[in-house]
Coordinates of C-alpha atoms in Angstrom, one line a residue:
X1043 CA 23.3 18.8 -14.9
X1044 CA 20.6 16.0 -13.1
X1045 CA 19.0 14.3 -15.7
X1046 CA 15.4 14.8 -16.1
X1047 CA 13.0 12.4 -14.7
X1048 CA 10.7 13.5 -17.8
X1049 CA 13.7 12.6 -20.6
X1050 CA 14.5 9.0 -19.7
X1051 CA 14.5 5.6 -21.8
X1052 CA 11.9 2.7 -21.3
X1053 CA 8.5 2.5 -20.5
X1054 CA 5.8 3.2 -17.8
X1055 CA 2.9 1.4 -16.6
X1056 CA 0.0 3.5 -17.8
X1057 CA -3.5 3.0 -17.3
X1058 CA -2.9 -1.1 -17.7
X1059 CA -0.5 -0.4 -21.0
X1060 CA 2.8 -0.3 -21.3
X1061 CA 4.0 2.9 -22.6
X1062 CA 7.3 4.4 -23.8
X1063 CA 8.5 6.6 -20.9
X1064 CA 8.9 10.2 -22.9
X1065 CA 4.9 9.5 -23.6
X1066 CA 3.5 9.0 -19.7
X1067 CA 2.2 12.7 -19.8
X1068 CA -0.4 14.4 -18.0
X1069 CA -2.4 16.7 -19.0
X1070 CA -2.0 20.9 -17.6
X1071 CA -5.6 20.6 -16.4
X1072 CA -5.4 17.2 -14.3
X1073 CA -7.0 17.4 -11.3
X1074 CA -4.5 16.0 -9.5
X1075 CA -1.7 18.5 -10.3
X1076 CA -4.5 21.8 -9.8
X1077 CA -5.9 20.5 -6.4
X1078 CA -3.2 17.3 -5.2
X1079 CA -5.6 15.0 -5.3
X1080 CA -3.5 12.2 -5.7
X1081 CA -1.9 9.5 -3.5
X1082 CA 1.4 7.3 -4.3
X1083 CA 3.7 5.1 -2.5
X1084 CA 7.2 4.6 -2.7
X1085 CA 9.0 0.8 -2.9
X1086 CA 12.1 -0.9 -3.1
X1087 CA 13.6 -3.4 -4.9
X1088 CA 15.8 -5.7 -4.2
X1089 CA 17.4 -8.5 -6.5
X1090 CA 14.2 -8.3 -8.6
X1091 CA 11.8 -8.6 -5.5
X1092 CA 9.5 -5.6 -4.2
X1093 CA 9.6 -5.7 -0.3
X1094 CA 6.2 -5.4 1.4
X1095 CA 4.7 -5.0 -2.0
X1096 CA 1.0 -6.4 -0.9
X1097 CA 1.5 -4.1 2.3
X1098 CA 2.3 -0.7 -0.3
X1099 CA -0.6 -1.6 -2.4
X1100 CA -3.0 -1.8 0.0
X1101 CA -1.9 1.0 2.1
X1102 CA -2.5 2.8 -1.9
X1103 CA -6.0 1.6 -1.8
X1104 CA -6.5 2.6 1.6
X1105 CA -4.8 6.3 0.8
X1106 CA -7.3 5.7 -2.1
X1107 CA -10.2 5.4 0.1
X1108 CA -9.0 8.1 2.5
X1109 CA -8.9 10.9 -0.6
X1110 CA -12.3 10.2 -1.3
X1111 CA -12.1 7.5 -4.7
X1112 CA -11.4 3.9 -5.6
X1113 CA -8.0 2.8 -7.6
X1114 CA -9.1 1.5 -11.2
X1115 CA -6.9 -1.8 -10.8
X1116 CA -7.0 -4.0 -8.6
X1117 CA -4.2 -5.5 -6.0
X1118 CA -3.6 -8.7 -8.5
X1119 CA -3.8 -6.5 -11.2
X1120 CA -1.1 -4.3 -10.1
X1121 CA 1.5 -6.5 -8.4
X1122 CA 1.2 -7.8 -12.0
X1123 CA 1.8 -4.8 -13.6
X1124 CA 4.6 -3.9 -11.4
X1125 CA 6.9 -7.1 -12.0
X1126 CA 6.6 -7.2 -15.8
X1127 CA 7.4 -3.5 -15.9
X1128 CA 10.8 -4.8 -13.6
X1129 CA 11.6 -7.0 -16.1
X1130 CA 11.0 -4.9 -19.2
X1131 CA 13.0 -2.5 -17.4
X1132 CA 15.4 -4.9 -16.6
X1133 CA 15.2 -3.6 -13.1
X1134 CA 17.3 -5.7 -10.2
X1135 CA 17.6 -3.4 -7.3
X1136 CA 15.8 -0.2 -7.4
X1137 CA 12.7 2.0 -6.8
X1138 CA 9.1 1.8 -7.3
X1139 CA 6.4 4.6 -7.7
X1140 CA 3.0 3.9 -8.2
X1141 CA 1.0 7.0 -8.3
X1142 CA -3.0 7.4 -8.8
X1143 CA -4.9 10.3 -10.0
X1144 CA -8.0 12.3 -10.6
X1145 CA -8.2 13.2 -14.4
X1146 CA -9.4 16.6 -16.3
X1147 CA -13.4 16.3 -16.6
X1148 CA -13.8 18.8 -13.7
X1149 CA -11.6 21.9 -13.3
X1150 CA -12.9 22.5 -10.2
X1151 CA -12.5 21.6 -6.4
X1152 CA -15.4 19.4 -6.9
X1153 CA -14.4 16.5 -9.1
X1154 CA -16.9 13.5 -8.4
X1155 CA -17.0 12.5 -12.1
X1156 CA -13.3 12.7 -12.8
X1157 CA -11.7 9.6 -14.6
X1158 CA -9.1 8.1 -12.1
X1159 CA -6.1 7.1 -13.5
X1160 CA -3.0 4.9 -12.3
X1161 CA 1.0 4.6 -13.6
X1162 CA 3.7 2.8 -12.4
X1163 CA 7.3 4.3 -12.8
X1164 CA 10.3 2.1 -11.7
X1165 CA 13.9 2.8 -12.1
X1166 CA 17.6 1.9 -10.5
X1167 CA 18.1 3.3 -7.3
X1168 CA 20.7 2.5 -4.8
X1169 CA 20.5 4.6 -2.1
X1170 CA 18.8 7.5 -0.9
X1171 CA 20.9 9.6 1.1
X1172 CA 25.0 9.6 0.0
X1173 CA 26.5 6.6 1.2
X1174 CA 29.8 8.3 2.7
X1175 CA 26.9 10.8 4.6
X1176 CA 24.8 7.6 5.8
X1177 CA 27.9 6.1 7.3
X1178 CA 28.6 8.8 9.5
X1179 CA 25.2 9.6 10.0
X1180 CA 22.7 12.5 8.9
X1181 CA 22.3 15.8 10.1
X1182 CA 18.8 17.2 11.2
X1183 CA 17.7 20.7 11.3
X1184 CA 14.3 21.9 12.8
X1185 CA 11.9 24.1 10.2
X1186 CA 9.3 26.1 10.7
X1187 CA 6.8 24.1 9.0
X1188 CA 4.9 21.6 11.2
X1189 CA 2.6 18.5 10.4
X1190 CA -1.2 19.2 10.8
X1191 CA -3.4 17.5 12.7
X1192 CA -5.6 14.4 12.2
X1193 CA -8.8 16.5 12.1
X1194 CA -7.2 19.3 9.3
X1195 CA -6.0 16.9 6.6
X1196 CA -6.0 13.2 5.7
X1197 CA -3.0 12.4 7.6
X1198 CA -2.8 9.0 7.4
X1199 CA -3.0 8.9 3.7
X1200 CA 0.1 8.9 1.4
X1201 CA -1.4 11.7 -0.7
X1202 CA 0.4 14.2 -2.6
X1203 CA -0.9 17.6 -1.1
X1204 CA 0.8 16.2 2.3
X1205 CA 4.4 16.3 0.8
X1206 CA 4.2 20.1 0.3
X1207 CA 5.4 21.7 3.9
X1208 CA 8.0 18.4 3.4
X1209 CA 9.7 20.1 0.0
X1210 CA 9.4 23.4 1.8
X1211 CA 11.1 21.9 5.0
X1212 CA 14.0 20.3 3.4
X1213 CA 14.7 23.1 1.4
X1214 CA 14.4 25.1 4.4
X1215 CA 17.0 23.1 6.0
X1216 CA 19.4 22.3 3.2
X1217 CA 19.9 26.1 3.1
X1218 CA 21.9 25.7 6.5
X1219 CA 23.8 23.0 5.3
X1220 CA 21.7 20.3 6.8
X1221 CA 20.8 16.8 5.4
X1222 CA 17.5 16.9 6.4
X1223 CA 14.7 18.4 8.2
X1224 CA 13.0 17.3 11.9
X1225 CA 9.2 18.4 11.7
X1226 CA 7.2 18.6 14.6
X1227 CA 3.4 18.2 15.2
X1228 CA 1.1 20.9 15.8
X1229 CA 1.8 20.8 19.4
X1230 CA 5.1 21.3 19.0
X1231 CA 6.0 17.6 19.6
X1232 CA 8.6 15.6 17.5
X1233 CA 7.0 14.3 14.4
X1234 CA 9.2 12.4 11.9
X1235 CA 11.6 14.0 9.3
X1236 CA 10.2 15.1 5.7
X1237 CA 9.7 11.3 4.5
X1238 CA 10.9 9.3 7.0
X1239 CA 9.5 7.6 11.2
X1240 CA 12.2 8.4 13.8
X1241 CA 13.7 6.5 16.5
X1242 CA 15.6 7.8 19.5
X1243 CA 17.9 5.1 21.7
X1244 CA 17.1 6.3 25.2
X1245 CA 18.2 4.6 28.3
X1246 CA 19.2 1.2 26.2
X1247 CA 15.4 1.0 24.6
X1248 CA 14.1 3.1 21.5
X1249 CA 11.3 5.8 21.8
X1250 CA 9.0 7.0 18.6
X1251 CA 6.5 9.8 18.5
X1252 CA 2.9 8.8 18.2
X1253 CA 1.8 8.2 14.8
X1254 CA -1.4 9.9 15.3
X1255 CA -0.8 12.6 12.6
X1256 CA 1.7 11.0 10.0
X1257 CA 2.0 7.5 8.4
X1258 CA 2.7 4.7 10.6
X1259 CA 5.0 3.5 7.8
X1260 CA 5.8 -0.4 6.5
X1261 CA 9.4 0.1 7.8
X1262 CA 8.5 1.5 11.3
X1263 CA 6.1 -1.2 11.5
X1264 CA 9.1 -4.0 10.8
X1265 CA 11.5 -2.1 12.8
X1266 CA 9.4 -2.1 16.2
X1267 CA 8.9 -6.2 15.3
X1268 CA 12.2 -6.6 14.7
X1269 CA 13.1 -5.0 18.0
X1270 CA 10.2 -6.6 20.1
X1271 CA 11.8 -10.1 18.8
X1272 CA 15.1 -9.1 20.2
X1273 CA 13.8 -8.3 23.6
X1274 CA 14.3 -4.4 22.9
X1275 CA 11.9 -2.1 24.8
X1276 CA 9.9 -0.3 22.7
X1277 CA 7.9 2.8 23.9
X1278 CA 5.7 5.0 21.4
X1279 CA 5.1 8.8 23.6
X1280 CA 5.1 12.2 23.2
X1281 CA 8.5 13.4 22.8
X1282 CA 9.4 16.9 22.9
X1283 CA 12.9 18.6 21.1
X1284 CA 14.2 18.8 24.8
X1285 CA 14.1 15.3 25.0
X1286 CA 16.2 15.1 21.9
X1287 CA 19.0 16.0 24.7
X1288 CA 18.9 13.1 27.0
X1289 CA 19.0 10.5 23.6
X1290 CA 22.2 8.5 23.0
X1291 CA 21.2 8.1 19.2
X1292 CA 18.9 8.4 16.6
X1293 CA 18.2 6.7 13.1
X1294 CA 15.3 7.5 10.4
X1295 CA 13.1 4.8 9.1
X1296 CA 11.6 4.4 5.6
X1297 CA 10.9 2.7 2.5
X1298 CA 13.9 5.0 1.4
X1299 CA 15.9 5.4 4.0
X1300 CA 15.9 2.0 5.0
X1301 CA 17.4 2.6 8.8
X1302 CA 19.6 5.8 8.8
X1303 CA 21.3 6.7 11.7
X1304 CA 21.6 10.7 12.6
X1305 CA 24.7 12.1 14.0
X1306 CA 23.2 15.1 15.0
X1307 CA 20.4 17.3 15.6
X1308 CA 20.8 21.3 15.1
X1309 CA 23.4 21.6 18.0
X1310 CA 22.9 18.2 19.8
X1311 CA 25.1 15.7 18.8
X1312 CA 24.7 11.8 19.2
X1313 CA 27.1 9.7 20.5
X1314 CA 25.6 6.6 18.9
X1315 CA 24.6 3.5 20.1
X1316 CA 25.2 0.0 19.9
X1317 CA 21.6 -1.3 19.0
X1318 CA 21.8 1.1 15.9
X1319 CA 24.2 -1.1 14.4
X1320 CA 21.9 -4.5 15.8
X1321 CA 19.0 -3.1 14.2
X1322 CA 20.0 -2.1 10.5
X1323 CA 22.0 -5.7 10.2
X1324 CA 18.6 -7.0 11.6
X1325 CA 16.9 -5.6 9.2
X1326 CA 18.8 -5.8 6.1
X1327 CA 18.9 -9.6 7.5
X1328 CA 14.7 -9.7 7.1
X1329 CA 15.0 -7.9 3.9
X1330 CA 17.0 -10.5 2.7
X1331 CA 15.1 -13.2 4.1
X1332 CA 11.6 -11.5 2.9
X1333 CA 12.4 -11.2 -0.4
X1334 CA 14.1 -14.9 -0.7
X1335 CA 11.2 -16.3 0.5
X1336 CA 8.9 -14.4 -2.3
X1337 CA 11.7 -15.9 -4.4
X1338 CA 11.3 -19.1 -3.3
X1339 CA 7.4 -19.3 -3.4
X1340 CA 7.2 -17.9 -7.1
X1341 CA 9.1 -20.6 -8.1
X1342 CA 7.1 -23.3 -6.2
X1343 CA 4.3 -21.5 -7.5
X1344 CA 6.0 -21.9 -11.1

């Protein structure tokens, strides 16, 4: 039986207090649980540093912004918050969810006098997918459910109500026996995967859909850099399932993920490619050399 994320020892970041984890409740008539209106990010840890931590917090404030109020903390504030609640949790390598709110004041669709409020939750988390599955690569089904477009929904926010068609995708998918689920746009163009960019290796250079509506995310962003530095041809286009055929390999990219490669999609199956392999070593190398450096400044700073 999975333990429940609800029943767990320690403490959560709650409104600028420290709280014992059983107590970080929210109320039945939030807001945010009624109507979504809510925005989060998702972070990794590793040895005791949070990677691209400025970069998730603003991105929060921005999502913030997007959903139509201001975070009660700000950016000092809550990279503060988040590395004492690492240490009281005694937290070396594993994942961080910050998550803000619209309170209970207003049970209704309007809620422009709702309190906000803000937690952070952080707990041990190696990997995301099965290590023995990410080794051989992922398998990717198509669903039904497709991401809307810019003009329909806050797309480029992080926000809760966005995640929806993404539980029922993967659940749509996992039924089949697949690991995960390939979403496409509204056009019926490849998208990204329920919470994760993709990447295709096409004639020796990588292709990604246009992020115009889903989250250009952090590790996309430090993929394609890492990539551009190497001399790799990058090319962001429309790219439709049947160009799935013509791609030597795949990978996902995420905060997650990290850099998962995919071993097949529905019936096509990847043969893999070399710069898969460059790219994850590249980028576990900038990890590394990311978070020594924060290291390295906090105790010049110290």
């Amino acid at each position: 039986m999975l333990e429940s994320f609800d029943n767990r020892t320690g403490v959560i970041w709650y409104n600028n207090r420290f709280v014992p984890w059983r107590e970080a409740c929210v109320h039945v008539l939030s807001h945010g649980l009624h109507y979504a209106s809510a925005v989060f990010e998702g972070e990794r840890v590793y040895d005791g540093v949070v990677f691209k931590l400025d970069d998730h917090t603003q991105r929060l404030h921005e999502s913030a912004k997007m959903m139509g109020f201001t975070l009660p903390f700000d950016s000092e504030t809550i990279s503060r918050a988040t590395y004492e609640l690492l240490h009281r949790q005694g937290i070396k390598n594993g994942y961080v969810r910050p998550i803000a709110w619209r309170g209970s004041e207003m049970m209704a669709i309007s809620a422009q006098r709702n309190t906000i409020h803000m937690a952070i939750a952080a707990w041990e988390w190696p990997s995301y997918f099965d290590p023995d599955t990410r080794k051989k690569g992922i398998r990717l089904g198509y669903t039904p459910w497709r991401r809307p477009p810019a003009n329909t929904a806050p797309v480029h926010a992080k926000a809760a109500g966005l995640y929806m068609i993404c539980t029922l995708s993967k659940h749509h998918v996992e039924k089949k026996g697949y690991d995960d689920a390939l979403m496409l746009d509204h056009h019926g163009h490849i998208a990204e995967s329920t919470g994760a960019n993709i990447f295709f290796v096409i004639n020796d250079a990588l292709h990604t859909p246009i992020p115009d509506c889903f989250l250009d995310g952090i590790t996309r962003q430090c993929v394609i850099d890492i990539a551009q530095r190497q001399g790799i041809d990058v090319c962001e286009r429309v790219i439709t399932p049947k160009d799935v055929e013509s791609a030597d390999a795949a990978f996902l990219t995420g905060t997650a993920v990290e850099v998962t490669p995919i071993a097949s999609i529905e019936t096509v199956r990847l043969k893999g490619h070399p710069l898969v392999d460059t790219l994850i070593e590249a980028f576990q190398a900038y990890v590394r050399q990311t978070c020594h450096h924060h290291k390295t400044c906090e105790s010049v700073s110290l």
